[in-house]
XYZ file of C-alpha atoms in Angstrom:
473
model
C 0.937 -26.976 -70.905
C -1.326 -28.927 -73.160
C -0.523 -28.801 -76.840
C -2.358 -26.670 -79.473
C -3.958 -30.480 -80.394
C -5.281 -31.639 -77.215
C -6.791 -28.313 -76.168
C -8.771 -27.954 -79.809
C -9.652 -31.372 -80.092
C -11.977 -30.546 -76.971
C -14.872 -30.505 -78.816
C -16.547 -26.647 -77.437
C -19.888 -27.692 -76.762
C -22.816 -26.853 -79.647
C -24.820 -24.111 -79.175
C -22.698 -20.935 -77.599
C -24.663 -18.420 -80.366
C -27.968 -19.444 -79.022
C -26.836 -19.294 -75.323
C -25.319 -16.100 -76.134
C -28.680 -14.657 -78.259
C -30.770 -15.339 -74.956
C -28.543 -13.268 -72.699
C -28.654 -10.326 -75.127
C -32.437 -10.606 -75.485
C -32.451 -9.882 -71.593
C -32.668 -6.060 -71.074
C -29.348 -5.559 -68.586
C -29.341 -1.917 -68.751
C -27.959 -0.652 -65.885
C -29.090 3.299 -67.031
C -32.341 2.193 -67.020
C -32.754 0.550 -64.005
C -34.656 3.708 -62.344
C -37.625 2.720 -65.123
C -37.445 -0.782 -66.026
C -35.992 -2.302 -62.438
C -33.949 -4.793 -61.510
C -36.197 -7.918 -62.853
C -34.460 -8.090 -66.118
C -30.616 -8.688 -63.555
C -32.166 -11.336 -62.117
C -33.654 -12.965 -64.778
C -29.503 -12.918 -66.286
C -28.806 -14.504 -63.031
C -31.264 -17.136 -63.349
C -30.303 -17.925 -67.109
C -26.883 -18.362 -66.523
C -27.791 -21.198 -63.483
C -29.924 -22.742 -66.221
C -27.057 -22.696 -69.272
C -24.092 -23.814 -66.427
C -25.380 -26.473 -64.130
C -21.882 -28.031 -63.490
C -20.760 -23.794 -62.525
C -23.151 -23.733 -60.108
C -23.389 -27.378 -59.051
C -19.307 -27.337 -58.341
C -18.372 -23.339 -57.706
C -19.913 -21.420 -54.483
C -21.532 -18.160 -55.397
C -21.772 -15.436 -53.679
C -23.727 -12.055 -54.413
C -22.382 -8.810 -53.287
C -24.694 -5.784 -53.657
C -27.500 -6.368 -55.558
C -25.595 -6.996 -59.011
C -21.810 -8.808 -58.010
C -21.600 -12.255 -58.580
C -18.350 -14.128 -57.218
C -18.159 -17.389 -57.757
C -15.210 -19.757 -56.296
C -13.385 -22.311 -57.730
C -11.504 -24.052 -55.050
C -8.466 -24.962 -55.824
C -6.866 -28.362 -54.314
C -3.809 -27.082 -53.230
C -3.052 -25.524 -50.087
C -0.867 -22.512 -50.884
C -3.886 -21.685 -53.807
C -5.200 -18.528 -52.345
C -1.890 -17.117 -52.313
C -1.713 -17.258 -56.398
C -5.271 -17.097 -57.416
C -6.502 -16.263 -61.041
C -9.437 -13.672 -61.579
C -11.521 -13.501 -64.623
C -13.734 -11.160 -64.591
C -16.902 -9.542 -67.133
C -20.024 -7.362 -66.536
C -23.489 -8.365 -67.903
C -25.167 -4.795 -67.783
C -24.981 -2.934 -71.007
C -25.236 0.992 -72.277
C -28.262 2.248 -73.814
C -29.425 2.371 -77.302
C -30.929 5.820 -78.739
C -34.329 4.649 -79.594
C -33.765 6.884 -83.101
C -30.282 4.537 -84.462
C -31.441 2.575 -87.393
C -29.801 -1.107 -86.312
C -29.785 -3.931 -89.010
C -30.958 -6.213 -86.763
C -33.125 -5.159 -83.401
C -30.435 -4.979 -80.387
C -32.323 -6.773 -78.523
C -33.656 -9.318 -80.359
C -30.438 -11.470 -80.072
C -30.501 -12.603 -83.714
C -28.151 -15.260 -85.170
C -27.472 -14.116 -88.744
C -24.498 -14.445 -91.710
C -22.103 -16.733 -88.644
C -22.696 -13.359 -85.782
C -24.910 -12.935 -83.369
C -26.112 -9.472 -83.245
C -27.726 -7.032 -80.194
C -26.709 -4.981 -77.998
C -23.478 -6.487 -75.128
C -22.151 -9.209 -78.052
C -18.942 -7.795 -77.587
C -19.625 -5.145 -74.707
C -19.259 -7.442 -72.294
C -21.660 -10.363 -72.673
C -19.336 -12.443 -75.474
C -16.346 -11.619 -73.361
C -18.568 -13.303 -70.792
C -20.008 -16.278 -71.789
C -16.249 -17.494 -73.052
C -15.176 -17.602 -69.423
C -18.567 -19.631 -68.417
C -17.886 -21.955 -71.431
C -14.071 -22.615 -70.891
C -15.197 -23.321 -67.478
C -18.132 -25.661 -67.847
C -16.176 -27.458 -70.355
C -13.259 -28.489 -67.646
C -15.545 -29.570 -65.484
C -17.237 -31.986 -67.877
C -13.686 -33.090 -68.225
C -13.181 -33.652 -65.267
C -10.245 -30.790 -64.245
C -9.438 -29.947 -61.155
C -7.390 -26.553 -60.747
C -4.619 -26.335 -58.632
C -4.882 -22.775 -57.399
C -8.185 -21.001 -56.434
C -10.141 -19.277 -59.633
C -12.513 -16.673 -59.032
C -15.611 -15.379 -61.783
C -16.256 -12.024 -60.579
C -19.136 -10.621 -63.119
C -20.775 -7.182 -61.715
C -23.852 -6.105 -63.466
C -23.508 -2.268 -63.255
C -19.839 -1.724 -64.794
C -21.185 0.327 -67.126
C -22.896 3.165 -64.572
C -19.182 3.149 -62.543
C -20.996 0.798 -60.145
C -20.046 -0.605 -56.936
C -20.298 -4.391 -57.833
C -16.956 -5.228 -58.577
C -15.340 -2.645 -56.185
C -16.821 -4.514 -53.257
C -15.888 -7.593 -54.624
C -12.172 -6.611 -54.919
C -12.804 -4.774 -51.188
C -14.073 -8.034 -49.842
C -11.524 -10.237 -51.639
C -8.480 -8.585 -49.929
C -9.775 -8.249 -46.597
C -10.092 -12.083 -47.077
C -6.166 -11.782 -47.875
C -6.599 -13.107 -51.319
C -3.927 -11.451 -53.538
C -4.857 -12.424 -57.179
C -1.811 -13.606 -59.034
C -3.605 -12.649 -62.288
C -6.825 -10.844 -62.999
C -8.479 -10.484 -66.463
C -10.889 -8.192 -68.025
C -12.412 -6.753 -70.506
C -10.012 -4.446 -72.886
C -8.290 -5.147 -75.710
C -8.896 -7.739 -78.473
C -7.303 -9.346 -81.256
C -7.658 -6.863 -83.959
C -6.389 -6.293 -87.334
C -3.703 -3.412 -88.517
C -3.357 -2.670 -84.762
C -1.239 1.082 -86.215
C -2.022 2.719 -89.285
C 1.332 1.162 -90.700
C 1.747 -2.076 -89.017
C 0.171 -5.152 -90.960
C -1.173 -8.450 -89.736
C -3.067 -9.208 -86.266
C -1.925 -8.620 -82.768
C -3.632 -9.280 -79.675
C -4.142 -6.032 -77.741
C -3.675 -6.534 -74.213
C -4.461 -3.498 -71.767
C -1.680 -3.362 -68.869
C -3.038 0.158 -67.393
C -5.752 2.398 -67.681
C -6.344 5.946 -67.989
C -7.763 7.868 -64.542
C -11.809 9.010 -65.321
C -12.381 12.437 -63.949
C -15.994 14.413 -64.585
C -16.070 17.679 -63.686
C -18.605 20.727 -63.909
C -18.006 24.309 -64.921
C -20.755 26.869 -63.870
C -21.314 30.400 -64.147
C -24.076 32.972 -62.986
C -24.872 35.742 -65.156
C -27.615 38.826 -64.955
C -30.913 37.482 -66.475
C -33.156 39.479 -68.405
C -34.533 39.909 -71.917
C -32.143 38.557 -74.620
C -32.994 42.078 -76.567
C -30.341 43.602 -74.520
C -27.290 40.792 -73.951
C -24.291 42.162 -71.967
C -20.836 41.490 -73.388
C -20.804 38.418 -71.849
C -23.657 35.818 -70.645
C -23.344 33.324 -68.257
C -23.763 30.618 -70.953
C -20.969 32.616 -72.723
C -18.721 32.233 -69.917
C -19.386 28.810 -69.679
C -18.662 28.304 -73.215
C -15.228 30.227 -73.349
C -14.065 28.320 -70.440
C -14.696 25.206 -72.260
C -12.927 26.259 -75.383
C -9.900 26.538 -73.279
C -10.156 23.254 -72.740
C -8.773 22.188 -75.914
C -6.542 19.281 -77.463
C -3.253 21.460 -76.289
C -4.738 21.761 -72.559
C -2.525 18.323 -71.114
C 1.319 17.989 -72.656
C 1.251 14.606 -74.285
C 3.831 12.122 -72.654
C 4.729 7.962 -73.942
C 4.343 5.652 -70.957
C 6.213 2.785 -70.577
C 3.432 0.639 -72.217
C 3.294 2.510 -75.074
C 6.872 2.150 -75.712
C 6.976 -1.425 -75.221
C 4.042 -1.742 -77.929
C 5.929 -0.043 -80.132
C 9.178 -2.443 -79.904
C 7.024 -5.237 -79.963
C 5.104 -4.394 -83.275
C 8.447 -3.543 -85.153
C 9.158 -6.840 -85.039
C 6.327 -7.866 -86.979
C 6.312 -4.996 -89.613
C 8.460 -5.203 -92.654
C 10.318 -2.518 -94.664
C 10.975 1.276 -93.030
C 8.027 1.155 -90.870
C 10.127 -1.540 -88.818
C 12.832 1.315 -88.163
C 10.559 3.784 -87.395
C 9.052 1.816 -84.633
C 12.139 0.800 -83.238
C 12.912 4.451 -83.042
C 9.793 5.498 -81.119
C 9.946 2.491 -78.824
C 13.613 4.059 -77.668
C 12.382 7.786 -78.067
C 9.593 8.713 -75.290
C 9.489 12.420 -76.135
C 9.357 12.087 -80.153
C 6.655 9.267 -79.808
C 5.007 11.734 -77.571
C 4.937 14.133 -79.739
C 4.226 12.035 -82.965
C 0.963 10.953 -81.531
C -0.446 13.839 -80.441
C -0.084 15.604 -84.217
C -1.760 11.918 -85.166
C -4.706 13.246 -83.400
C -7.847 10.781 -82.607
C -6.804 7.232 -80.497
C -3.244 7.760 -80.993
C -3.357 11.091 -79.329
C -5.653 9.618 -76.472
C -2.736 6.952 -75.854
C -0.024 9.975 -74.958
C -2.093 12.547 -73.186
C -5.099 13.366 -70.809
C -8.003 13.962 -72.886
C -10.877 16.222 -72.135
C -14.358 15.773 -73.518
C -17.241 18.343 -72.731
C -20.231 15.988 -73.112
C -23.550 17.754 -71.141
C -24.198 21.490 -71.526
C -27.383 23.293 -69.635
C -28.837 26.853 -69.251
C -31.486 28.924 -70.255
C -35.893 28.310 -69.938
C -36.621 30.202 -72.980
C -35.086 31.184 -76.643
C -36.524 35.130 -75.411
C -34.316 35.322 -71.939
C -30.681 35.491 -70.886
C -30.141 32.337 -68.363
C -28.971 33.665 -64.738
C -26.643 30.747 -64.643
C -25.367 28.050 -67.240
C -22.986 24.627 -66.763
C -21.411 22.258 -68.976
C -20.270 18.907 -67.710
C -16.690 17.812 -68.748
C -15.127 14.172 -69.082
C -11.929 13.383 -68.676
C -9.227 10.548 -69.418
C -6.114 10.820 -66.864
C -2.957 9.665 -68.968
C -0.941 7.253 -66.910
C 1.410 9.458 -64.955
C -0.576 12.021 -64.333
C -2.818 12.428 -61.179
C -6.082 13.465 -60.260
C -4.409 16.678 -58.268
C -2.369 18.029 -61.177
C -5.649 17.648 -63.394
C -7.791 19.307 -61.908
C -5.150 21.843 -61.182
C -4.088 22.447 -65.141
C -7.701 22.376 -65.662
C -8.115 25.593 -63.678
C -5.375 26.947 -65.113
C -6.442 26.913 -68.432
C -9.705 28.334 -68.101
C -8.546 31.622 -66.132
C -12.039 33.006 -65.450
C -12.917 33.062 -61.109
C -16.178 33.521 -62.141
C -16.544 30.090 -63.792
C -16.882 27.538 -60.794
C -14.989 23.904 -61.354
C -16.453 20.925 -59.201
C -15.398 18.313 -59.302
C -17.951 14.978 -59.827
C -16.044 12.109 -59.604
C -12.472 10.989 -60.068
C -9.902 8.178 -60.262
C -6.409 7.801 -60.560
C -4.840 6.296 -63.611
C -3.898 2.542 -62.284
C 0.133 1.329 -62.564
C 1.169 -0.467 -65.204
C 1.287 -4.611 -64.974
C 4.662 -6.145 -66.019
C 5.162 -7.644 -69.327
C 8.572 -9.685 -68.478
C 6.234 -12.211 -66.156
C 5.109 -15.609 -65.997
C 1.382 -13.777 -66.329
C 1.920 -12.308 -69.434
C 4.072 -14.965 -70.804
C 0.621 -17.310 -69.848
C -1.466 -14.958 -71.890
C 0.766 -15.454 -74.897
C 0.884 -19.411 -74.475
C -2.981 -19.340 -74.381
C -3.172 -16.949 -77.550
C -0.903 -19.518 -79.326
C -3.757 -22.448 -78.957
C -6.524 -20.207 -79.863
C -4.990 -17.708 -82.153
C -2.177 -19.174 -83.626
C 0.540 -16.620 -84.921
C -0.805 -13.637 -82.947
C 1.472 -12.007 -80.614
C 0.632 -10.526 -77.619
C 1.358 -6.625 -77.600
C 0.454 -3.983 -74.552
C -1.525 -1.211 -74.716
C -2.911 1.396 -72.321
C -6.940 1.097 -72.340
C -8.484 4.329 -72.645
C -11.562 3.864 -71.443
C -12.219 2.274 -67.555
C -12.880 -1.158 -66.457
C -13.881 -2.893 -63.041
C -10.447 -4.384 -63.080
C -9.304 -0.911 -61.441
C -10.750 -2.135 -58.374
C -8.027 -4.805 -58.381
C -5.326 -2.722 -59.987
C -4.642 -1.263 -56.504
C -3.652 -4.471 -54.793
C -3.253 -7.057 -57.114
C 0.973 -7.049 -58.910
C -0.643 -8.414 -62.339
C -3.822 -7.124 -64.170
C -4.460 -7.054 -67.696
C -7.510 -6.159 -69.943
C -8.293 -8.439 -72.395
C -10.851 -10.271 -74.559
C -10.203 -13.365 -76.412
C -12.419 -12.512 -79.432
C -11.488 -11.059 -82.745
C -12.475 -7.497 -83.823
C -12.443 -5.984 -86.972
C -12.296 -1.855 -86.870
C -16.115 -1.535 -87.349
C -16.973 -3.969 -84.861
C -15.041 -1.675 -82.364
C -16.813 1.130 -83.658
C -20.122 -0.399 -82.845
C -19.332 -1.166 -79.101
C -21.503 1.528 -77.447
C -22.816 1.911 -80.929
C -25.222 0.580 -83.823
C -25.162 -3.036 -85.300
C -22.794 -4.749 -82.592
C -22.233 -7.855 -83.239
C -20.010 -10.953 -82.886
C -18.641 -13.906 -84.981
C -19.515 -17.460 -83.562
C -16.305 -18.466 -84.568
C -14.914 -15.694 -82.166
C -16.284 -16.695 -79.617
C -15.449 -20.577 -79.562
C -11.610 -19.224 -79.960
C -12.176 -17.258 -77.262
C -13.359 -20.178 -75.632
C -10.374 -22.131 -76.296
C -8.151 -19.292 -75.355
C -9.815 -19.395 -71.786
C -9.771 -23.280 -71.376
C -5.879 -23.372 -72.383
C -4.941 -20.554 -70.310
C -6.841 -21.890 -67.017
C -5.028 -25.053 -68.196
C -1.492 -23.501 -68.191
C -2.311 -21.362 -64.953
C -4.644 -23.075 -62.554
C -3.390 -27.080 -63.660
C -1.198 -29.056 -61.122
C 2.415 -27.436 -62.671
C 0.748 -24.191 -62.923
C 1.260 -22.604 -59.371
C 3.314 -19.294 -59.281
C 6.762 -19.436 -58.740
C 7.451 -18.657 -54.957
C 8.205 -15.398 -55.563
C 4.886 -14.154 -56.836
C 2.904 -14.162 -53.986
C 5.548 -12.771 -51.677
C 6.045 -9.678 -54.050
C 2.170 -9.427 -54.185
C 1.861 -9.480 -50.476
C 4.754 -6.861 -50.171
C 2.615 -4.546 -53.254
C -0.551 -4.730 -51.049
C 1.078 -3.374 -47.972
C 3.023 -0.585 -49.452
């Protein structure tokens, strides 16, 4: 592995803010595609050939469905394919409510106070653009990976798309096991517990299962002068109160308990013991983070959100029928089955229909005793010297699910620092990004491609045996 010198003496090449500002200023919503059309995905394509001449001169690209890019970095050694490395991103981005007072327009791109600000600086275009940089950079110096490295960037992650899904579909049938996939996820944050000082890289080895599901109910119309003792949007509405923080017992995966042990040993006084405690004790961690309420209760349990509600034409007239939509996080665990099951359980009416929507399972849980992970923390000490890689679960869903089901290592992470209110602002007002973030998460790239695609960095011959034996079961 190179040392922490020789991989920051690389000089990062000038001008990643200004690369960065003119993919933000391109509107990539995938919400809005119905109204605004695809021009503003292809444009994104187009910018990106411009910015990375050597990527495209030296990778092959391939586009699956109208918003998957794949590109292929061959690698020179025969066995590569067997122990490929997968970074992956998305370049679409959510929606911003036209009535949100932002500092600076979120589309505008601007370069302010060392950030660049708009809408997709952290969600996902910075996470992005490091893996083009770290990339373009080896190739101006000449490296050569060993092993095969893939880019898969869909461009409609954020609608539950089918971008990267067909990419991971088309990369097995090609027999291509990925010996490590990356996404977005965690980050390197600060305080990563209430009580646990200093920074820790976050890195996501499972996700919770999404589930959306909609309750219905038909109910006598007729002039709201007269209600009956119960209205269909009544009905509705008491079913959805069942649904409450209580409805899913909270349980500590094996993630969470090994984040737990790993943060006591960077937190001084009690708080050390404590940890230690809960990283032996699955049932009282449970329980402790469920009274914590808010993310710490979203780590232990399966959540349940009610997010749409409809019924009614007029403020005069009692709605023949009424519906609330309901979103779900499936703790790892727990299955799609048993959810939906509890769910009807809880709300006890017949009368009150449950469909479900959509649904997917909560992925496994990637080792942390690996050469993977252990090349994850290697890289972290060249860009982010001191921080210690911890796991997490990741709440919310990625395209790295797609690869979750075949692939024996994927983790969810993004080399850039995060303070709390930049986290807050990812699918919210005044996002925003540090240039120096993003050339460490540059570095952390380069070094870990480095360490895991250089001539000494094939997998041991183990790895892509067990991997082959995971995809068959």
């Amino acid at each position: 592995m190179p040392s922490i010198a020789a991989v920051s003496a690389a000089a990062v090449r000038p001008g990643i803010a200004d690369r960065l500002s003119q993919m933000i200023r391109l509107r990539t919503v995938s919400a809005e595609l119905e109204a605004r059309g695809a021009q503003p995905f292809e444009d994104f394509v187009q910018l990106i050939a411009e910015l990375y001449p050597l990527t495209h001169e030296r990778l092959t690209l391939e586009r699956h469905t109208d918003f998957g890019l794949l590109f292929r970095w061959k690698g020179s050694d025969r066995a590569a394919s067997e122990g490929a490395v997968v970074l992956m991103a998305h370049y679409d981005v959510v929606p911003v409510d036209e009535s949100d007072a932002w500092t600076h327009p979120p589309f505008d791109g601007v370069i302010a106070d060392g950030s660049v600000h708009g809408r997709g600086a952290l969600d996902d275009k910075g996470p992005l653009i490091v893996v083009l940089e770290a990339v373009e950079n080896l190739l101006a110096q000449g490296f050569a990976p060993a092993r095969d490295v893939y880019l898969s960037f869909g461009g409609n992650e954020e609608t539950s798309g089918d971008a990267a899904q067909e990419i991971a579909r088309v990369l097995r049938e090609r027999g291509v096991v990925p010996w490590l996939v990356i996404d977005e996820g965690g980050a390197v944050v600060d305080a990563p517990l209430p009580f646990v000082p200093g920074r820790a890289a976050m890195i996501g080895v499972g996700e919770k299962g999404i589930m959306t599901v909609r309750l219905s109910a038909r109910g006598a119309g007729g002039h709201a002068s007269a209600p009956p003792a119960l209205t269909a949007v009544g009905r509705v509405a008491r079913a959805v109160d069942r649904l409450g923080p209580h409805t899913f017992r909270p349980r500590a995966s094996q993630a969470i308990l090994r984040m737990l042990s790993q943060l006591a040993g960077q937190t001084p006084g009690p708080a050390r013991h404590l940890l230690r405690l809960l990283g032996s004790a699955p049932l009282l961690t449970a329980r402790l983070f469920a009274a914590l309420g808010g993310e710490p209760a979203a780590l232990v349990r399966t959540t349940v959100a009610a997010t749409m509600q409809a019924g009614g034409t007029a403020a005069n007239v009692l709605p023949s029928q009424a519906s609330a939509t309901v979103n779900l996080r499936i703790a790892l665990g727990e299955t799609v089955q048993q959810t939906i099951l509890r769910v009807r359980r809880r709300i006890r009416d017949p009368l009150v229909s449950v469909r479900v929507l959509d649904a997917s399972e909560p992925t496994p849980e990637s080792p942390t005793d690996n050469a993977q992970f252990a090349s994850l923390a290697d890289a972290l000490a060249v860009s982010h010297p001191g921080v210690p890689a911890v796991p997490y679960v990741m709440m919310a869903a990625t395209d790295s699910r797609h690869f979750h089901r075949f692939a024996p290592a994927v983790y969810r992470f993004a080399p850039l620092d995060m303070s709390n209110a930049q986290r807050a602002s990812i699918h919210g007002v005044d996002e925003s990004v540090e240039i120096a973030a993003l050339e460490r998460g540059e570095v952390f790239h380069r070094a870990l491609l480095e360490r895991v695609a250089g001539s000494s960095g094939l997998p041991p011959e183990s790895a892509p045996r067990a991997a082959t034996e995971r995809s068959s079961a």
